[in-house]
Amino acid sequence: MNFKNIIKPYPSPIITGHGIDLDFPMLASCLALLGLGLVMITSASSEVAAVQLGNTLYMMIRHLVYLVLGISACIVVMMIPIVTWQRLGWKMLICAFGLLIMVIFPGIGREVHGSMRWISFGAFNVQPSEISKIFMVIYFAGYLVRRQKEVRESWIGFFKPFIVLLPMAGLLLMEPDFGVTVVIIGTAAAMLFLSGVGLLRFTLMLVLAIVAVTVLVQKQPYRIARLITFTDPWSDQFGSGYQLTQALIAFGRGEWLGVGLGNSVQKQFYLPEAHTDFIFSVLAEELGVVGSLCTVALFVFVCVRSMYIGLWAEQAKQYFAAYVAYGLSFLWIGQLLINVSVNVGLLPTKGLTLPFISYGGSSLVMCCACLGLLLRIEWESRTHLSSEYIGFCESDFAK
């Protein structure tokens, strides 16, 4: 692979010759979420970090490092033409499978709380599932462009993508990571629907997906326990319902305006994973209903804006870019719905980060990379650059 061709300085939203040309509403909203995430992680992790690590700001400092890496990744991605991602789609898919296979091997994968989801690189851990879901979207978008007629008109074209999706889902379930599996399958289904798949085939796929999820839940006793407990967590509030009851207490204490930033009680060893999976509960306790609704509204704007970026790319006949934008927006929508629903008790407890806000290096860096990709897509569609298999040169951008 010739990396010089990948990162060569093509014109980009930050190298236009006429100043920076970005989708500022999208950028500002995501920066606001990143800033809110930094503040909430500092608050939610302070007590645990002080007792366990001897430094109140330990998690904040690490998150700042991840934030710098994420912003760097965003800038690099904005400089890469969308056509390059289209060309690399199948290589990225192979890379995704390689990472998912590596992580399940003892000695390579790192086990935390009974799950093998991380590969350790010294002071940092990489979560392959966070990388794989982005690579899957890019590959899947390319497939839908190459096989659009076949996907829309034939059963075999419709089922071919599942030859890739089902093995990936199987590897994720071996970690196990049920939450990411649901998000990936849901995103693929949404992308298929937007590609113009017939209603009969789409309905059949939904029925099969529901059956598969039901079977997977019934095969694991701990999943059955979670499913039963979340409907009445107070029946076992010191056992399987502990996390949810503590999260609900946090919501109750927050009331309308919250107890004040930094004044959460639940983060003080009552609520497990307060700075990761359940950070929204701490946010609700400290900022109240008003702060929670404003945060959700900001997420809704980002997700809707992402969908509009896909629509604008489709109107510019840049179909690969459009499918990528749709896929990334559905990834964020899926994670937002699952994380918030788990925190308020609408879904069984499931470990899934809140994009841009939860603590986690892999999640944060990949969210920022997705932001860079969306900003690039918006710029190319607005400036009417083609996303076909062609190369760009300076003369193509001259006014």
Coordinates of C-alpha atoms in Angstrom, one line a residue:
M1 CA 0.0 0.0 0.0
N2 CA 1.4 3.4 -1.0
F3 CA 0.8 5.6 2.0
K4 CA 2.1 8.6 0.2
N5 CA -0.8 8.5 -2.2
I6 CA -3.2 8.2 0.8
I7 CA -2.0 11.2 2.7
K8 CA -0.8 13.4 -0.2
P9 CA -2.0 17.0 0.3
Y10 CA -5.1 17.1 -1.9
P11 CA -7.3 20.1 -1.4
S12 CA -9.4 19.6 1.7
P13 CA -11.8 21.6 4.0
I14 CA -8.7 22.9 5.8
I15 CA -6.5 23.4 2.7
T16 CA -8.6 25.3 0.2
G17 CA -6.5 28.3 -0.6
H18 CA -9.4 30.4 0.6
G19 CA -9.3 29.7 4.4
I20 CA -11.0 26.9 6.3
D21 CA -14.2 25.7 4.7
L22 CA -16.0 23.5 7.2
D23 CA -19.6 22.7 8.2
F24 CA -19.4 24.8 11.4
P25 CA -22.8 23.8 12.9
M26 CA -21.7 20.2 12.8
L27 CA -18.2 21.0 14.1
A28 CA -19.4 23.2 16.8
S29 CA -22.0 20.7 18.1
C30 CA -19.4 17.9 18.2
L31 CA -16.9 20.1 20.0
A32 CA -19.6 21.0 22.5
L33 CA -20.1 17.3 23.2
L34 CA -16.4 16.7 23.5
G35 CA -16.1 19.6 26.0
L36 CA -19.1 18.3 28.0
G37 CA -17.5 14.8 28.0
L38 CA -14.2 16.1 29.3
V39 CA -16.0 18.0 32.1
M40 CA -18.2 15.1 33.1
I41 CA -15.4 12.6 33.0
T42 CA -13.3 14.9 35.3
S43 CA -16.3 15.0 37.7
A44 CA -17.4 11.3 37.5
S45 CA -13.9 9.8 37.8
S46 CA -12.4 12.1 40.5
E47 CA -13.3 10.0 43.6
V48 CA -12.4 6.7 42.1
A49 CA -9.1 8.0 40.6
A50 CA -8.2 9.6 43.9
V51 CA -8.7 6.4 46.0
Q52 CA -7.5 3.8 43.5
L53 CA -4.8 5.7 41.6
G54 CA -3.8 8.4 44.0
N55 CA -4.4 11.2 41.5
T56 CA -7.8 12.9 41.3
L57 CA -7.2 14.1 37.7
Y58 CA -5.7 10.8 36.4
M59 CA -8.7 9.9 34.2
M60 CA -9.0 13.5 33.0
I61 CA -5.3 13.6 31.9
R62 CA -5.7 10.3 30.0
H63 CA -8.9 11.6 28.4
L64 CA -7.1 14.8 27.3
V65 CA -4.4 12.6 25.6
Y66 CA -7.2 10.7 23.8
L67 CA -8.8 13.9 22.9
V68 CA -5.6 15.2 21.3
L69 CA -5.2 11.9 19.4
G70 CA -8.9 12.1 18.3
I71 CA -8.6 15.7 17.0
S72 CA -5.4 14.7 15.1
A73 CA -7.3 11.8 13.6
C74 CA -10.1 14.1 12.6
I75 CA -7.7 16.5 10.8
V76 CA -5.9 13.6 9.0
V77 CA -9.2 12.1 7.8
M78 CA -10.4 15.4 6.5
M79 CA -7.4 15.5 4.2
I80 CA -8.1 12.2 2.6
P81 CA -10.4 12.2 -0.5
I82 CA -13.6 10.0 -0.1
V83 CA -12.5 8.1 -3.2
T84 CA -9.5 6.7 -1.3
W85 CA -11.8 5.2 1.4
Q86 CA -13.9 3.6 -1.4
R87 CA -10.8 2.0 -2.9
L88 CA -9.6 0.7 0.5
G89 CA -12.9 -0.7 1.6
W90 CA -12.1 -4.4 1.2
K91 CA -8.7 -4.0 2.8
M92 CA -10.3 -2.3 5.8
L93 CA -12.7 -5.2 6.1
I94 CA -9.8 -7.7 6.2
C95 CA -8.2 -5.5 8.8
A96 CA -11.4 -5.5 10.9
F97 CA -11.6 -9.3 10.8
G98 CA -7.9 -9.6 11.7
L99 CA -8.4 -7.4 14.8
L100 CA -11.5 -9.2 15.9
I101 CA -9.7 -12.6 15.6
M102 CA -6.7 -11.4 17.4
V103 CA -8.6 -10.1 20.4
I104 CA -10.2 -13.4 21.3
F105 CA -6.9 -15.2 21.6
P106 CA -5.5 -15.4 25.2
G107 CA -2.2 -13.6 25.5
I108 CA -3.2 -11.0 22.9
G109 CA -6.7 -10.0 24.0
R110 CA -7.0 -8.4 27.4
E111 CA -9.8 -9.6 29.6
V112 CA -11.8 -7.1 31.7
H113 CA -14.9 -8.1 33.7
G114 CA -15.1 -11.4 31.9
S115 CA -14.9 -9.9 28.4
M116 CA -12.0 -10.1 25.9
R117 CA -12.6 -6.8 24.1
W118 CA -9.2 -5.1 24.3
I119 CA -5.7 -5.5 22.8
S120 CA -3.1 -4.0 25.1
F121 CA -0.3 -1.8 23.8
G122 CA 1.5 -0.9 27.1
A123 CA -0.2 2.1 28.7
F124 CA -3.1 2.1 26.1
N125 CA -5.7 -0.4 25.2
V126 CA -7.3 -0.7 21.7
Q127 CA -10.9 -1.9 21.3
P128 CA -11.1 -3.6 17.9
S129 CA -14.9 -3.5 17.9
E130 CA -14.8 0.3 17.8
I131 CA -12.6 0.2 14.7
S132 CA -14.4 -2.7 13.1
K133 CA -17.9 -1.1 13.0
I134 CA -16.5 2.0 11.1
F135 CA -14.6 -0.2 8.7
M136 CA -17.7 -2.3 8.2
V137 CA -19.7 0.9 7.3
I138 CA -17.1 1.9 4.7
Y139 CA -17.0 -1.5 3.1
F140 CA -20.8 -1.9 3.2
A141 CA -21.2 1.5 1.5
G142 CA -18.9 0.4 -1.3
Y143 CA -20.8 -2.8 -1.8
L144 CA -24.1 -1.0 -2.0
V145 CA -22.7 1.2 -4.7
R146 CA -21.1 -1.6 -6.7
R147 CA -24.1 -4.0 -6.4
Q148 CA -27.0 -1.5 -6.2
K149 CA -29.1 -3.1 -8.9
E150 CA -28.4 -6.6 -7.6
V151 CA -29.3 -5.6 -4.0
R152 CA -32.5 -4.0 -5.0
E153 CA -33.8 -6.6 -7.5
S154 CA -32.5 -10.0 -6.5
W155 CA -32.6 -12.2 -3.3
I156 CA -29.0 -13.3 -3.8
G157 CA -27.8 -9.7 -4.0
F158 CA -29.8 -8.9 -0.8
F159 CA -28.3 -11.9 1.2
K160 CA -24.7 -11.5 0.0
P161 CA -23.8 -8.8 2.6
F162 CA -24.7 -11.2 5.4
I163 CA -21.9 -13.5 4.3
V164 CA -19.7 -10.8 5.7
L165 CA -21.9 -9.5 8.5
L166 CA -22.7 -12.8 10.2
P167 CA -19.1 -13.9 10.7
M168 CA -18.3 -10.5 12.1
A169 CA -21.3 -10.7 14.5
G170 CA -20.1 -14.2 15.5
L171 CA -16.6 -12.9 16.4
L172 CA -18.1 -10.0 18.4
L173 CA -20.3 -12.4 20.3
M174 CA -17.2 -14.5 21.2
E175 CA -15.7 -11.6 23.1
P176 CA -18.7 -11.2 24.1
D177 CA -20.0 -7.8 22.9
F178 CA -23.7 -8.1 22.4
G179 CA -24.3 -4.3 22.3
V180 CA -21.9 -3.6 19.4
T181 CA -23.3 -6.6 17.5
V182 CA -26.8 -5.2 17.7
V183 CA -25.6 -1.7 16.6
I184 CA -23.7 -3.1 13.6
I185 CA -26.5 -5.3 12.4
G186 CA -29.0 -2.5 12.9
T187 CA -26.8 -0.1 11.0
A188 CA -26.4 -2.5 8.1
A189 CA -30.2 -3.1 8.0
A190 CA -30.8 0.7 7.9
M191 CA -28.2 1.1 5.1
L192 CA -29.9 -1.7 3.1
F193 CA -33.3 0.0 3.6
L194 CA -32.0 3.3 2.3
S195 CA -30.4 1.7 -0.7
G196 CA -33.9 0.8 -1.9
V197 CA -34.4 -2.8 -0.9
G198 CA -37.9 -4.1 -1.4
L199 CA -40.2 -4.1 1.6
L200 CA -40.8 -7.8 1.5
R201 CA -37.1 -8.6 1.7
F202 CA -36.6 -6.0 4.4
T203 CA -39.5 -7.3 6.5
L204 CA -38.1 -10.8 6.2
M205 CA -34.7 -9.6 7.4
L206 CA -36.3 -7.9 10.4
V207 CA -38.2 -11.0 11.4
L208 CA -35.0 -13.1 11.1
A209 CA -33.0 -10.5 13.2
I210 CA -35.7 -10.6 15.9
V211 CA -35.6 -14.4 16.0
A212 CA -31.8 -14.4 16.1
V213 CA -31.7 -11.9 19.0
T214 CA -34.3 -13.9 20.9
V215 CA -32.3 -17.1 20.5
L216 CA -29.0 -15.4 21.5
V217 CA -30.6 -14.0 24.7
Q218 CA -32.0 -17.4 25.7
K219 CA -28.7 -19.2 25.2
Q220 CA -26.9 -17.2 27.9
P221 CA -28.3 -17.3 31.5
Y222 CA -26.8 -14.0 32.4
R223 CA -28.7 -12.3 29.5
I224 CA -32.0 -13.9 30.7
A225 CA -31.2 -12.6 34.2
R226 CA -30.6 -9.1 32.9
L227 CA -33.8 -9.2 30.8
I228 CA -35.8 -10.2 33.9
T229 CA -34.1 -7.9 36.3
F230 CA -34.4 -4.7 34.4
T231 CA -38.2 -4.8 34.4
D232 CA -38.0 -4.7 38.3
P233 CA -34.5 -3.9 39.4
W234 CA -35.6 -3.2 42.9
S235 CA -36.4 -6.9 43.4
D236 CA -32.6 -7.6 43.4
Q237 CA -31.2 -4.2 44.1
F238 CA -28.0 -5.5 45.6
G239 CA -27.5 -8.2 43.0
S240 CA -28.2 -8.2 39.2
G241 CA -30.2 -5.0 39.6
Y242 CA -27.5 -3.0 41.4
Q243 CA -26.2 -0.8 38.5
L244 CA -29.7 0.1 37.3
T245 CA -31.0 1.0 40.8
Q246 CA -28.0 3.2 41.5
A247 CA -28.5 4.9 38.1
L248 CA -32.1 5.5 38.8
I249 CA -31.2 7.0 42.2
A250 CA -28.9 9.4 40.4
F251 CA -31.7 10.5 38.1
G252 CA -34.0 10.9 41.1
R253 CA -31.5 13.0 43.0
G254 CA -30.9 15.3 40.0
E255 CA -34.5 16.5 39.8
W256 CA -34.9 19.5 37.4
L257 CA -31.7 21.4 37.8
G258 CA -29.3 18.9 39.3
V259 CA -27.3 18.9 42.5
G260 CA -24.5 21.0 40.9
L261 CA -21.4 20.1 38.9
G262 CA -19.0 17.9 40.9
N263 CA -21.6 17.3 43.7
S264 CA -22.8 13.8 42.6
V265 CA -23.1 11.3 45.4
Q266 CA -23.6 8.2 43.2
K267 CA -20.2 8.6 41.6
Q268 CA -18.6 7.9 45.0
F269 CA -18.4 4.2 44.6
Y270 CA -22.1 3.6 44.5
L271 CA -22.5 3.6 40.7
P272 CA -20.1 1.2 38.9
E273 CA -18.6 2.4 35.6
A274 CA -19.7 6.0 36.4
H275 CA -17.3 7.5 33.9
T276 CA -17.9 5.1 31.1
D277 CA -21.2 3.3 30.5
F278 CA -23.2 5.2 33.1
I279 CA -21.8 8.7 32.7
F280 CA -25.2 9.9 31.5
S281 CA -26.6 9.0 35.0
V282 CA -24.0 11.2 36.7
L283 CA -24.7 13.9 34.2
A284 CA -28.4 13.7 35.0
E285 CA -27.6 13.9 38.8
E286 CA -25.4 16.9 38.5
L287 CA -27.2 18.8 35.7
G288 CA -30.7 17.6 36.2
V289 CA -33.5 17.0 33.7
V290 CA -32.7 20.3 31.9
G291 CA -29.1 19.4 31.4
S292 CA -29.9 15.9 30.3
L293 CA -32.5 17.1 27.8
C294 CA -30.1 19.7 26.4
T295 CA -27.4 16.9 26.0
V296 CA -29.9 14.7 24.2
A297 CA -31.0 17.6 22.0
L298 CA -27.4 18.2 21.0
F299 CA -27.0 14.6 20.1
V300 CA -30.2 14.7 18.1
F301 CA -28.9 17.7 16.1
V302 CA -25.6 15.9 15.4
C303 CA -27.4 12.8 14.2
V304 CA -29.9 14.6 12.1
R305 CA -27.1 16.8 10.6
S306 CA -25.2 13.6 9.7
M307 CA -28.3 12.3 7.9
Y308 CA -28.6 15.6 6.0
I309 CA -24.9 15.4 5.0
G310 CA -25.8 12.0 3.5
L311 CA -28.8 13.5 1.7
W312 CA -26.7 16.3 0.3
A313 CA -24.1 13.8 -1.0
E314 CA -26.9 11.7 -2.6
Q315 CA -28.3 14.8 -4.3
A316 CA -24.8 15.5 -5.6
K317 CA -24.8 11.9 -7.0
Q318 CA -22.0 10.9 -4.6
Y319 CA -23.6 7.7 -3.5
F320 CA -20.7 6.0 -1.7
A321 CA -20.3 9.2 0.4
A322 CA -24.0 9.3 1.1
Y323 CA -24.1 5.7 2.3
V324 CA -21.1 6.3 4.5
A325 CA -22.7 9.3 6.1
Y326 CA -26.0 7.4 6.6
G327 CA -24.1 4.5 8.2
L328 CA -22.1 6.7 10.6
S329 CA -25.2 8.6 11.7
F330 CA -27.0 5.3 12.4
L331 CA -24.0 4.1 14.4
W332 CA -24.3 7.2 16.6
I333 CA -28.1 6.9 16.8
G334 CA -27.9 3.3 17.8
Q335 CA -25.3 3.9 20.5
L336 CA -27.2 7.0 21.8
L337 CA -30.5 5.1 22.1
I338 CA -29.0 2.0 23.8
N339 CA -26.8 3.9 26.2
V340 CA -29.5 6.4 27.3
S341 CA -32.2 3.6 27.4
V342 CA -29.9 1.5 29.6
N343 CA -29.3 4.4 32.0
V344 CA -33.0 5.2 32.4
G345 CA -34.0 1.5 32.6
L346 CA -35.8 1.1 29.3
L347 CA -33.3 -1.6 28.2
P348 CA -31.4 -4.3 30.0
T349 CA -27.9 -3.3 31.3
K350 CA -25.4 -3.4 28.4
G351 CA -21.9 -2.0 28.2
L352 CA -21.9 0.5 25.4
T353 CA -20.3 3.9 25.4
L354 CA -22.0 7.3 24.9
P355 CA -20.3 8.8 21.7
F356 CA -18.1 11.8 22.4
I357 CA -18.8 11.8 26.1
S358 CA -17.9 8.4 27.7
Y359 CA -14.3 7.7 28.8
G360 CA -12.6 5.4 26.4
G361 CA -9.7 6.0 24.0
S362 CA -10.8 3.8 21.1
S363 CA -14.4 5.2 21.2
L364 CA -13.3 8.8 21.4
V365 CA -10.7 8.6 18.6
M366 CA -13.0 6.8 16.3
C367 CA -15.8 9.3 16.9
C368 CA -13.5 12.1 16.0
A369 CA -12.4 10.2 12.9
C370 CA -16.0 9.8 11.9
L371 CA -16.5 13.5 12.4
G372 CA -13.6 14.2 10.0
L373 CA -15.1 11.8 7.5
L374 CA -18.5 13.6 7.7
L375 CA -16.9 17.0 7.4
R376 CA -15.0 15.8 4.3
I377 CA -18.2 14.3 2.8
E378 CA -20.1 17.6 3.3
W379 CA -17.3 19.6 1.7
E380 CA -17.0 17.4 -1.3
S381 CA -20.7 17.3 -1.9
R382 CA -21.0 21.1 -1.5
T383 CA -18.1 21.7 -3.9
H384 CA -19.5 19.1 -6.3
L385 CA -16.4 16.9 -6.3
S386 CA -16.9 13.4 -7.8
S387 CA -16.5 10.3 -5.6
E388 CA -16.0 8.0 -8.6
Y389 CA -12.8 6.1 -9.1
I390 CA -10.8 9.0 -10.4
G391 CA -7.8 10.9 -9.1
F392 CA -7.8 14.6 -8.0
C393 CA -5.3 17.2 -9.0
E394 CA -4.9 20.9 -8.2
S395 CA -6.5 22.0 -11.5
D396 CA -9.8 20.2 -10.5
F397 CA -10.2 22.6 -7.7
A398 CA -9.3 25.8 -9.5
K399 CA -12.0 28.5 -9.7

